[in-house]
Amino acid sequence: MFGIKKFLSKGGAPEHLPDDVRAGLEAWRDSPAPSLDGLHFHTRYVVVDVATNGTDPESDQLLAIAVSSVNQSTIVPNDTLYVDFAAGQGEGGAVERRLLAFLEHAAKGPLVTYHVPYVGGFLQRACKERLGVDFQSQWIDLAWLLPSMFPDKGNKVMPLDHWIEAFGLDVGSGRRNAMENSLLLARLFQMLLVRATGKEIDTAAKLIGESRASSFLRRIH
């Protein structure tokens, strides 16, 4: 589909990166990660969704990355990014530049998504193969946190549409794209932040820990 496979599955050794990508990647590597100890109101959370041609991060292809952000507990309309790997695919280094743009936009901050193994798996593989980066981020997984924080609305991992309906979010009609999904996830995350703060889970570090604990406990029970 879109001829993406030959770009995201071929080996992209760092020594073959264009000079501008190499320089940008080194600057990103040297940049400090933001603190995770500040209150939610002072933290920029990056909400991520992906478009793919299948569900297996090990063999299927990443087609696009959609990013929105929640900063000062507000969705920031101008702080979005859509990376389309189908566009300009004949240009040398195009895929690498788009992946670098995502890394720079995320700025090593905490990432929010629905089903980290799926979204994170595709991102990790693409970054490893194309940039030589072992992409290990601080993830917050709404698939596990929502039932932990809102057991009255669903006490187990459910499809995303269940939560969209449970919170009465207006999604219009027709199939959603990755950008629309990232904005919906951002709205769900806003509501989760309010509930988390009420439970004294009031920093990114605590929320990441709660996400990991929720995933672990629900997987073994």
XYZ file of N, CA and C in Angstrom:
663
model
N 0.836 -1.192 0.000
C 0.000 0.000 0.000
C 0.873 1.245 0.000
N 0.687 2.141 -0.991
C 1.449 3.373 -1.161
C 2.942 3.129 -1.366
N 3.344 1.874 -1.548
C 4.756 1.606 -1.727
C 5.602 1.916 -0.514
N 4.995 1.914 0.668
C 5.724 2.295 1.872
C 6.709 1.223 2.292
N 6.426 -0.027 1.992
C 7.222 -1.118 2.547
C 8.708 -0.971 2.225
N 9.023 -0.582 1.008
C 10.436 -0.520 0.639
C 11.171 0.586 1.384
N 10.411 1.531 1.958
C 11.063 2.610 2.681
C 11.197 2.311 4.161
N 10.177 1.745 4.786
C 10.215 1.553 6.228
C 10.708 0.181 6.638
N 10.977 -0.693 5.718
C 11.471 -1.995 6.117
C 12.907 -2.246 5.656
N 13.466 -1.376 4.801
C 14.856 -1.582 4.415
C 15.781 -1.024 5.490
N 16.975 -1.547 5.566
C 17.917 -1.108 6.583
C 18.368 0.319 6.342
N 18.356 1.151 7.364
C 18.789 2.536 7.256
C 19.907 2.788 8.235
N 21.109 2.290 7.965
C 22.230 2.434 8.877
C 22.549 3.904 9.072
N 22.862 4.318 10.299
C 23.130 5.727 10.578
C 24.198 6.333 9.696
N 25.217 5.562 9.286
C 26.282 6.133 8.472
C 25.803 6.555 7.098
N 24.620 6.094 6.702
C 24.081 6.455 5.399
C 23.056 7.578 5.495
N 22.876 8.153 6.650
C 21.913 9.239 6.805
C 22.407 10.501 6.117
N 21.487 11.286 5.520
C 21.895 12.594 4.984
C 22.486 13.461 6.101
N 23.351 14.387 5.725
C 24.055 15.202 6.719
C 23.093 15.983 7.609
N 22.023 16.532 7.017
C 21.096 17.332 7.820
C 20.345 16.458 8.823
N 20.019 15.220 8.424
C 19.336 14.311 9.345
C 20.285 13.888 10.456
N 21.533 13.614 10.089
C 22.515 13.220 11.099
C 22.706 14.331 12.140
N 22.806 15.572 11.656
C 22.991 16.697 12.569
C 21.766 16.879 13.469
N 20.584 16.773 12.870
C 19.362 16.909 13.662
C 19.223 15.813 14.688
N 19.628 14.605 14.305
C 19.532 13.472 15.213
C 20.502 13.630 16.384
N 21.697 14.120 16.105
C 22.662 14.344 17.180
C 22.160 15.425 18.135
N 21.539 16.482 17.586
C 20.987 17.531 18.435
C 19.857 16.984 19.295
N 19.028 16.131 18.703
C 17.939 15.532 19.481
C 18.495 14.641 20.589
N 19.503 13.844 20.278
C 20.092 12.964 21.283
C 20.685 13.762 22.444
N 21.274 14.936 22.129
C 21.905 15.746 23.160
C 20.913 16.589 23.954
N 19.695 16.703 23.482
C 18.713 17.557 24.153
C 18.230 16.894 25.447
N 18.001 17.687 26.490
C 17.557 17.110 27.766
C 16.084 16.709 27.716
N 15.751 15.678 28.439
C 14.344 15.289 28.585
C 13.694 16.181 29.639
N 12.430 16.547 29.446
C 11.759 17.378 30.444
C 11.550 16.611 31.752
N 11.416 17.359 32.825
C 11.158 16.745 34.126
C 9.782 16.091 34.143
N 9.694 14.958 34.827
C 8.410 14.270 34.975
C 7.797 14.521 36.354
N 8.421 15.401 37.131
C 7.982 15.613 38.510
C 7.085 16.827 38.694
N 6.867 17.589 37.623
C 5.987 18.742 37.730
C 4.527 18.330 37.720
N 3.669 19.203 38.226
C 2.235 18.931 38.208
C 1.735 18.855 36.767
N 0.604 18.168 36.565
C 0.056 17.992 35.222
C -0.096 19.327 34.501
N -0.503 20.367 35.227
C -0.751 21.671 34.607
C 0.515 22.239 33.986
N 1.661 21.815 34.478
C 2.939 22.337 33.987
C 3.639 21.372 33.031
N 2.958 20.319 32.614
C 3.569 19.281 31.796
C 2.944 19.248 30.405
N 3.778 19.130 29.391
C 3.309 18.940 28.016
C 3.271 17.445 27.730
N 2.073 16.950 27.477
C 1.887 15.548 27.119
C 1.661 15.455 25.603
N 2.341 14.517 24.971
C 2.223 14.326 23.530
C 1.368 13.090 23.269
N 0.254 13.292 22.571
C -0.712 12.226 22.306
C -0.493 11.716 20.886
N -0.319 10.402 20.752
C 0.131 9.823 19.486
C -0.826 8.740 19.001
N -1.091 8.754 17.696
C -1.755 7.623 17.051
C -1.026 7.359 15.739
N -1.200 6.174 15.200
C -0.533 5.819 13.949
C -1.539 5.236 12.970
N -1.200 5.325 11.688
C -1.919 4.611 10.634
C -0.982 3.531 10.108
N -1.502 2.335 9.953
C -0.697 1.202 9.488
C -1.512 0.377 8.497
N -0.854 -0.565 7.843
C -1.583 -1.434 6.919
C -1.849 -2.801 7.527
N -1.669 -2.917 8.846
C -1.925 -4.166 9.555
C -1.719 -3.955 11.035
N -1.806 -5.019 11.798
C -1.752 -4.891 13.249
C -0.483 -5.452 13.882
N 0.434 -5.968 13.060
C 1.648 -6.584 13.599
C 2.839 -5.647 13.426
N 3.352 -5.056 14.521
C 4.488 -4.137 14.393
C 5.744 -4.787 13.840
N 5.829 -6.107 13.911
C 7.031 -6.787 13.442
C 7.051 -6.987 11.934
N 5.878 -6.988 11.300
C 5.850 -7.299 9.871
C 5.051 -6.313 9.036
N 4.080 -5.617 9.630
C 3.260 -4.680 8.860
C 3.922 -3.304 8.820
N 3.322 -2.404 8.059
C 3.999 -1.157 7.729
C 3.348 0.073 8.371
N 4.213 0.972 8.815
C 3.785 2.257 9.359
C 3.538 3.212 8.202
N 2.329 3.758 8.127
C 1.963 4.654 7.026
C 1.960 6.119 7.434
N 1.629 6.398 8.696
C 1.543 7.792 9.139
C 1.594 7.857 10.654
N 2.016 9.009 11.168
C 2.015 9.300 12.598
C 1.228 10.583 12.801
N 0.303 10.566 13.741
C -0.487 11.754 14.077
C -0.240 12.121 15.535
N 0.029 13.400 15.765
C 0.391 13.869 17.100
C -0.424 15.103 17.451
N -0.986 15.107 18.644
C -1.557 16.316 19.231
C -0.969 16.452 20.625
N -1.247 17.549 21.307
C -0.646 17.719 22.621
C -1.640 18.291 23.613
N -1.389 17.954 24.881
C -2.144 18.521 25.998
C -1.128 19.238 26.873
N -1.268 20.554 26.950
C -0.345 21.390 27.699
C -1.149 22.315 28.601
N -0.752 22.423 29.857
C -1.527 23.163 30.850
C -2.965 22.629 30.892
N -3.062 21.304 30.748
C -4.329 20.569 30.782
C -5.279 20.970 29.655
N -4.761 21.598 28.596
C -5.565 22.061 27.472
C -5.023 21.491 26.172
N -5.912 21.077 25.276
C -5.483 20.656 23.948
C -5.018 21.891 23.189
N -3.822 21.829 22.615
C -3.230 22.984 21.934
C -3.400 22.802 20.427
N -4.299 23.568 19.790
C -4.590 23.345 18.366
C -3.372 23.498 17.454
N -2.464 24.407 17.819
C -1.309 24.658 16.953
C -0.133 23.716 17.227
N -0.283 22.864 18.228
C 0.808 21.957 18.588
C 0.458 20.545 18.126
N 0.325 20.400 16.820
C -0.008 19.112 16.221
C 1.004 18.796 15.123
N 1.046 17.535 14.749
C 1.945 17.104 13.678
C 1.323 15.898 12.991
N 1.368 15.904 11.668
C 0.938 14.731 10.906
C 2.057 14.354 9.952
N 2.590 13.165 10.129
C 3.706 12.673 9.321
C 3.161 11.624 8.360
N 3.190 11.940 7.074
C 2.650 11.049 6.046
C 3.812 10.457 5.263
N 4.019 9.152 5.399
C 5.144 8.525 4.737
C 4.881 8.239 3.266
N 3.659 8.490 2.803
C 3.376 8.299 1.384
C 3.810 9.509 0.568
N 3.894 10.682 1.212
C 4.215 11.912 0.491
C 5.714 12.016 0.242
N 6.090 12.375 -0.963
C 7.486 12.616 -1.302
C 8.393 11.428 -1.092
N 7.847 10.228 -1.279
C 8.633 9.047 -0.939
C 9.794 8.806 -1.893
N 9.821 9.484 -3.032
C 10.943 9.326 -3.942
C 12.136 10.193 -3.576
N 11.955 11.111 -2.633
C 13.035 12.011 -2.249
C 14.010 11.287 -1.324
N 15.295 11.456 -1.575
C 16.287 10.839 -0.717
C 16.224 11.377 0.704
N 16.137 10.479 1.659
C 16.087 10.885 3.062
C 14.735 11.378 3.534
N 13.693 11.266 2.704
C 12.388 11.801 3.083
C 11.815 11.115 4.319
N 11.898 9.796 4.355
C 11.364 9.055 5.490
C 12.121 9.411 6.758
N 13.452 9.468 6.657
C 14.265 9.791 7.822
C 13.946 11.188 8.344
N 13.754 12.142 7.456
C 13.425 13.509 7.881
C 12.073 13.552 8.580
N 11.122 12.771 8.094
C 9.802 12.759 8.726
C 9.870 12.114 10.115
N 10.628 11.039 10.242
C 10.785 10.418 11.561
C 11.509 11.358 12.524
N 12.515 12.055 12.021
C 13.222 13.025 12.856
C 12.274 14.137 13.292
N 11.406 14.586 12.397
C 10.435 15.623 12.754
C 9.549 15.157 13.902
N 9.165 13.887 13.888
C 8.366 13.353 14.989
C 9.160 13.363 16.290
N 10.411 12.893 16.251
C 11.234 12.864 17.464
C 11.422 14.268 18.020
N 11.678 15.230 17.141
C 11.873 16.610 17.592
C 10.596 17.179 18.177
N 9.467 16.857 17.582
C 8.192 17.363 18.083
C 7.857 16.749 19.444
N 8.108 15.461 19.594
C 7.837 14.801 20.877
C 8.758 15.321 21.970
N 9.971 15.707 21.590
C 10.911 16.372 22.504
C 11.178 15.569 23.774
N 11.166 14.251 23.654
C 11.472 13.344 24.764
C 10.484 13.456 25.930
N 9.334 14.061 25.683
C 8.330 14.187 26.732
C 7.511 12.927 26.892
N 6.635 12.880 27.904
C 5.772 11.718 28.092
C 4.781 11.584 26.946
N 4.614 10.359 26.452
C 3.728 10.077 25.332
C 2.477 9.352 25.816
N 1.356 9.689 25.186
C 0.055 9.115 25.532
C -0.518 8.442 24.294
N -1.033 7.221 24.441
C -1.680 6.562 23.327
C -2.669 5.532 23.851
N -3.234 4.778 22.934
C -4.155 3.694 23.277
C -3.542 2.406 22.738
N -3.115 1.529 23.644
C -2.406 0.284 23.331
C -0.955 0.564 22.930
N -0.121 0.763 23.912
C 1.299 1.048 23.699
C 2.011 -0.031 22.886
N 1.768 -1.334 23.132
C 2.497 -2.340 22.338
C 2.285 -2.180 20.832
N 1.093 -1.744 20.443
C 0.794 -1.540 19.022
C 1.463 -0.262 18.503
N 1.119 0.867 19.084
C 1.648 2.146 18.601
C 3.161 2.225 18.815
N 3.590 1.930 20.033
C 5.017 1.990 20.331
C 5.827 1.000 19.532
N 5.247 -0.156 19.242
C 5.966 -1.162 18.468
C 6.283 -0.689 17.069
N 5.309 -0.062 16.413
C 5.548 0.458 15.071
C 6.571 1.588 15.085
N 6.472 2.482 16.059
C 7.412 3.597 16.136
C 8.826 3.107 16.423
N 8.933 2.151 17.329
C 10.249 1.645 17.694
C 10.932 0.981 16.497
N 10.187 0.178 15.774
C 10.777 -0.505 14.620
C 11.225 0.490 13.554
N 10.372 1.485 13.246
C 10.714 2.459 12.218
C 11.950 3.263 12.612
N 11.998 3.710 13.861
C 13.144 4.511 14.313
C 14.424 3.685 14.317
N 14.325 2.426 14.682
C 15.503 1.563 14.715
C 16.023 1.307 13.308
N 15.121 0.975 12.397
C 15.541 0.613 11.048
C 16.011 1.811 10.243
N 15.376 2.957 10.423
C 15.674 4.108 9.584
C 16.679 5.078 10.192
N 16.680 5.191 11.535
C 17.551 6.173 12.178
C 18.593 5.553 13.095
N 18.485 4.257 13.347
C 19.394 3.629 14.288
C 19.123 4.027 15.722
N 17.886 4.441 16.013
C 17.498 4.903 17.347
C 16.689 3.825 18.047
N 17.093 3.476 19.251
C 16.299 2.566 20.081
C 15.267 3.408 20.811
N 14.087 3.530 20.224
C 13.065 4.461 20.708
C 12.373 3.883 21.929
N 12.788 4.360 23.100
C 12.203 3.922 24.365
C 11.661 5.155 25.080
N 10.364 5.358 25.024
C 9.780 6.562 25.610
C 9.076 6.244 26.923
N 8.658 7.292 27.598
C 7.847 7.174 28.811
C 6.380 7.203 28.381
N 5.759 6.043 28.357
C 4.416 5.903 27.797
C 3.344 5.911 28.877
N 2.209 6.477 28.516
C 0.978 6.402 29.305
C -0.058 5.726 28.417
N -0.559 4.578 28.862
C -1.446 3.762 28.039
C -2.888 3.911 28.514
N -3.694 4.612 27.722
C -5.094 4.836 28.099
C -5.903 3.546 28.090
N -5.471 2.563 27.331
C -6.223 1.302 27.290
C -6.301 0.669 28.667
N -5.246 0.846 29.487
C -5.215 0.279 30.834
C -5.638 1.291 31.895
N -5.313 2.558 31.672
C -5.604 3.563 32.696
C -7.075 3.938 32.773
N -7.757 3.984 31.637
C -9.169 4.374 31.674
C -10.010 3.434 32.543
N -9.900 2.113 32.386
C -10.676 1.255 33.291
C -10.201 1.324 34.733
N -8.933 1.672 34.952
C -8.443 1.827 36.312
C -9.020 3.073 36.972
N -9.148 4.147 36.205
C -9.624 5.422 36.737
C -11.145 5.551 36.695
N -11.773 4.867 35.754
C -13.228 4.989 35.585
C -13.876 3.604 35.557
N -13.766 2.823 36.638
C -14.334 1.471 36.637
C -15.851 1.464 36.478
N -16.490 2.593 36.790
C -17.935 2.680 36.623
C -18.350 2.711 35.159
N -17.409 3.069 34.281
C -17.707 3.143 32.849
C -17.163 1.945 32.078
N -16.330 1.143 32.721
C -15.753 -0.033 32.082
C -14.615 -0.545 32.930
N -14.708 -1.777 33.403
C -13.717 -2.282 34.361
C -12.688 -3.220 33.732
N -12.573 -3.180 32.409
C -11.560 -3.985 31.721
C -11.158 -3.271 30.443
N -10.109 -3.764 29.820
C -9.655 -3.165 28.567
C -10.725 -3.351 27.495
N -11.099 -2.235 26.884
C -12.177 -2.229 25.898
C -11.686 -1.560 24.624
N -12.415 -1.739 23.509
C -12.082 -0.983 22.299
C -12.198 0.515 22.556
N -11.435 1.290 21.846
C -11.455 2.749 22.020
C -12.866 3.311 21.863
N -13.628 2.775 20.924
C -14.981 3.301 20.691
C -15.863 3.194 21.930
N -15.606 2.206 22.781
C -16.383 2.092 24.018
C -16.212 3.349 24.861
N -14.990 3.833 25.005
C -14.728 5.004 25.837
C -15.224 6.282 25.186
N -15.127 6.351 23.885
C -15.654 7.520 23.172
C -17.156 7.636 23.416
N -17.848 6.501 23.355
C -19.297 6.503 23.607
C -19.600 6.742 25.079
N -18.816 6.125 25.965
C -19.066 6.267 27.407
C -18.954 7.710 27.859
N -18.081 8.474 27.244
C -17.912 9.877 27.614
C -18.711 10.828 26.730
N -19.491 10.271 25.818
C -20.376 11.091 25.000
C -19.662 12.026 24.046
N -18.513 11.609 23.536
C -17.778 12.459 22.606
C -18.408 12.389 21.220
N -18.525 13.534 20.594
C -19.123 13.621 19.262
C -18.043 13.343 18.232
N -18.187 12.256 17.506
C -17.175 11.890 16.507
C -17.703 11.987 15.084
N -18.927 12.462 14.904
C -19.475 12.557 13.566
C -19.768 11.187 12.991
N -19.731 11.081 11.691
C -20.015 9.806 11.024
C -18.846 9.414 10.138
N -18.774 8.147 9.855
C -17.717 7.652 8.986
C -16.488 7.228 9.756
N -15.531 6.676 9.039
C -14.310 6.159 9.640
C -13.356 7.294 10.016
N -12.761 7.214 11.195
C -11.843 8.252 11.649
C -10.440 7.994 11.117
N -9.691 9.076 10.929
C -8.288 8.921 10.566
C -7.418 9.075 11.809
N -6.107 8.911 11.637
C -5.198 8.924 12.786
C -5.198 10.274 13.492
N -5.289 11.377 12.738
C -5.290 12.695 13.362
C -6.543 12.891 14.196
N -7.674 12.494 13.688
C -8.915 12.591 14.459
C -8.830 11.727 15.712
N -8.242 10.536 15.581
C -8.088 9.668 16.751
C -7.190 10.306 17.809
N -6.106 10.943 17.384
C -5.210 11.548 18.367
C -5.910 12.668 19.127
N -6.774 13.416 18.456
C -7.512 14.481 19.128
C -8.563 13.910 20.085
N -9.191 12.804 19.704
C -10.126 12.145 20.607
C -9.402 11.594 21.832
N -8.238 11.017 21.614
C -7.445 10.519 22.735
C -7.046 11.674 23.659
N -6.735 12.823 23.072
C -6.384 13.985 23.886
C -7.564 14.420 24.753
N -8.768 14.354 24.214
C -9.957 14.725 25.001
C -10.191 13.723 26.129
N -10.036 12.458 25.840
C -10.153 11.444 26.892
C -9.079 11.644 27.958
N -7.885 11.985 27.506
C -6.782 12.174 28.441
C -7.035 13.372 29.350
N -7.623 14.440 28.825
C -7.972 15.583 29.662
C -8.860 15.154 30.824
N -9.875 14.351 30.527
C -10.793 13.900 31.579
C -10.085 12.971 32.557
N -9.166 12.159 32.040
C -8.411 11.268 32.915
C -7.513 12.072 33.866
N -6.943 13.166 33.379
C -6.082 13.989 34.233
C -6.846 14.539 35.435
N -8.084 14.934 35.213
C -8.898 15.440 36.315
C -9.109 14.353 37.365
N -9.452 13.155 36.920
C -9.683 12.044 37.843
C -8.369 11.658 38.543
N -7.270 11.623 37.794
C -5.985 11.250 38.383
C -5.555 12.250 39.448
N -5.735 13.527 39.176
C -5.366 14.554 40.154
C -6.180 14.391 41.427
N -7.449 14.055 41.283
C -8.296 13.817 42.449
C -7.842 12.634 43.286
N -7.109 11.727 42.661
C -6.557 10.566 43.368
C -5.107 10.799 43.798
N -4.654 12.058 43.713
C -3.290 12.461 44.072
C -2.229 11.832 43.174
N -2.648 11.438 41.978
C -1.690 11.034 40.938
C -1.479 12.282 40.094
N -0.655 13.190 40.603
C -0.660 14.559 40.109
C 0.583 14.966 39.326
N 1.424 14.010 38.984
C 2.591 14.304 38.144
C 2.692 13.268 37.032
N 3.484 13.606 36.024
C 3.695 12.655 34.927
C 4.350 11.382 35.434
N 5.305 11.520 36.342
C 5.988 10.331 36.871
C 5.003 9.396 37.549
N 4.103 9.951 38.350
C 3.114 9.118 39.041
C 2.139 8.494 38.056
N 1.781 9.246 37.020
C 0.825 8.719 36.040
C 1.455 7.603 35.210
N 2.708 7.771 34.847
C 3.421 6.706 34.128
C 3.509 5.459 35.000
N 3.816 5.659 36.283
C 3.873 4.520 37.202
C 2.532 3.843 37.343
N 1.470 4.632 37.408
C 0.120 4.063 37.514
C -0.244 3.299 36.248
N 0.156 3.811 35.096
C -0.115 3.128 33.832
C 0.576 1.766 33.801
N 1.828 1.735 34.224
C 2.565 0.467 34.235
C 1.966 -0.504 35.239
N 1.590 0.009 36.404
C 1.008 -0.856 37.431
C -0.337 -1.409 36.973
N -1.164 -0.573 36.347
C -2.470 -1.028 35.866
C -2.312 -2.120 34.827
N -1.359 -1.932 33.919
C -1.108 -2.935 32.891
C -0.649 -4.249 33.514
N 0.289 -4.154 34.455
C 0.835 -5.360 35.071
C -0.226 -6.107 35.872
N -0.956 -5.377 36.706
C -1.937 -6.035 37.566
C -3.061 -6.671 36.783
N -3.533 -6.002 35.744
C -4.637 -6.554 34.956
C -4.187 -7.705 34.079
N -2.915 -7.711 33.691
C -2.425 -8.813 32.868
C -2.270 -10.103 33.675
N -1.984 -9.997 34.987
C -1.747 -11.211 35.776
C -2.990 -11.656 36.520
N -4.087 -10.884 36.417
C -5.327 -11.304 37.087
C -6.415 -11.600 36.063
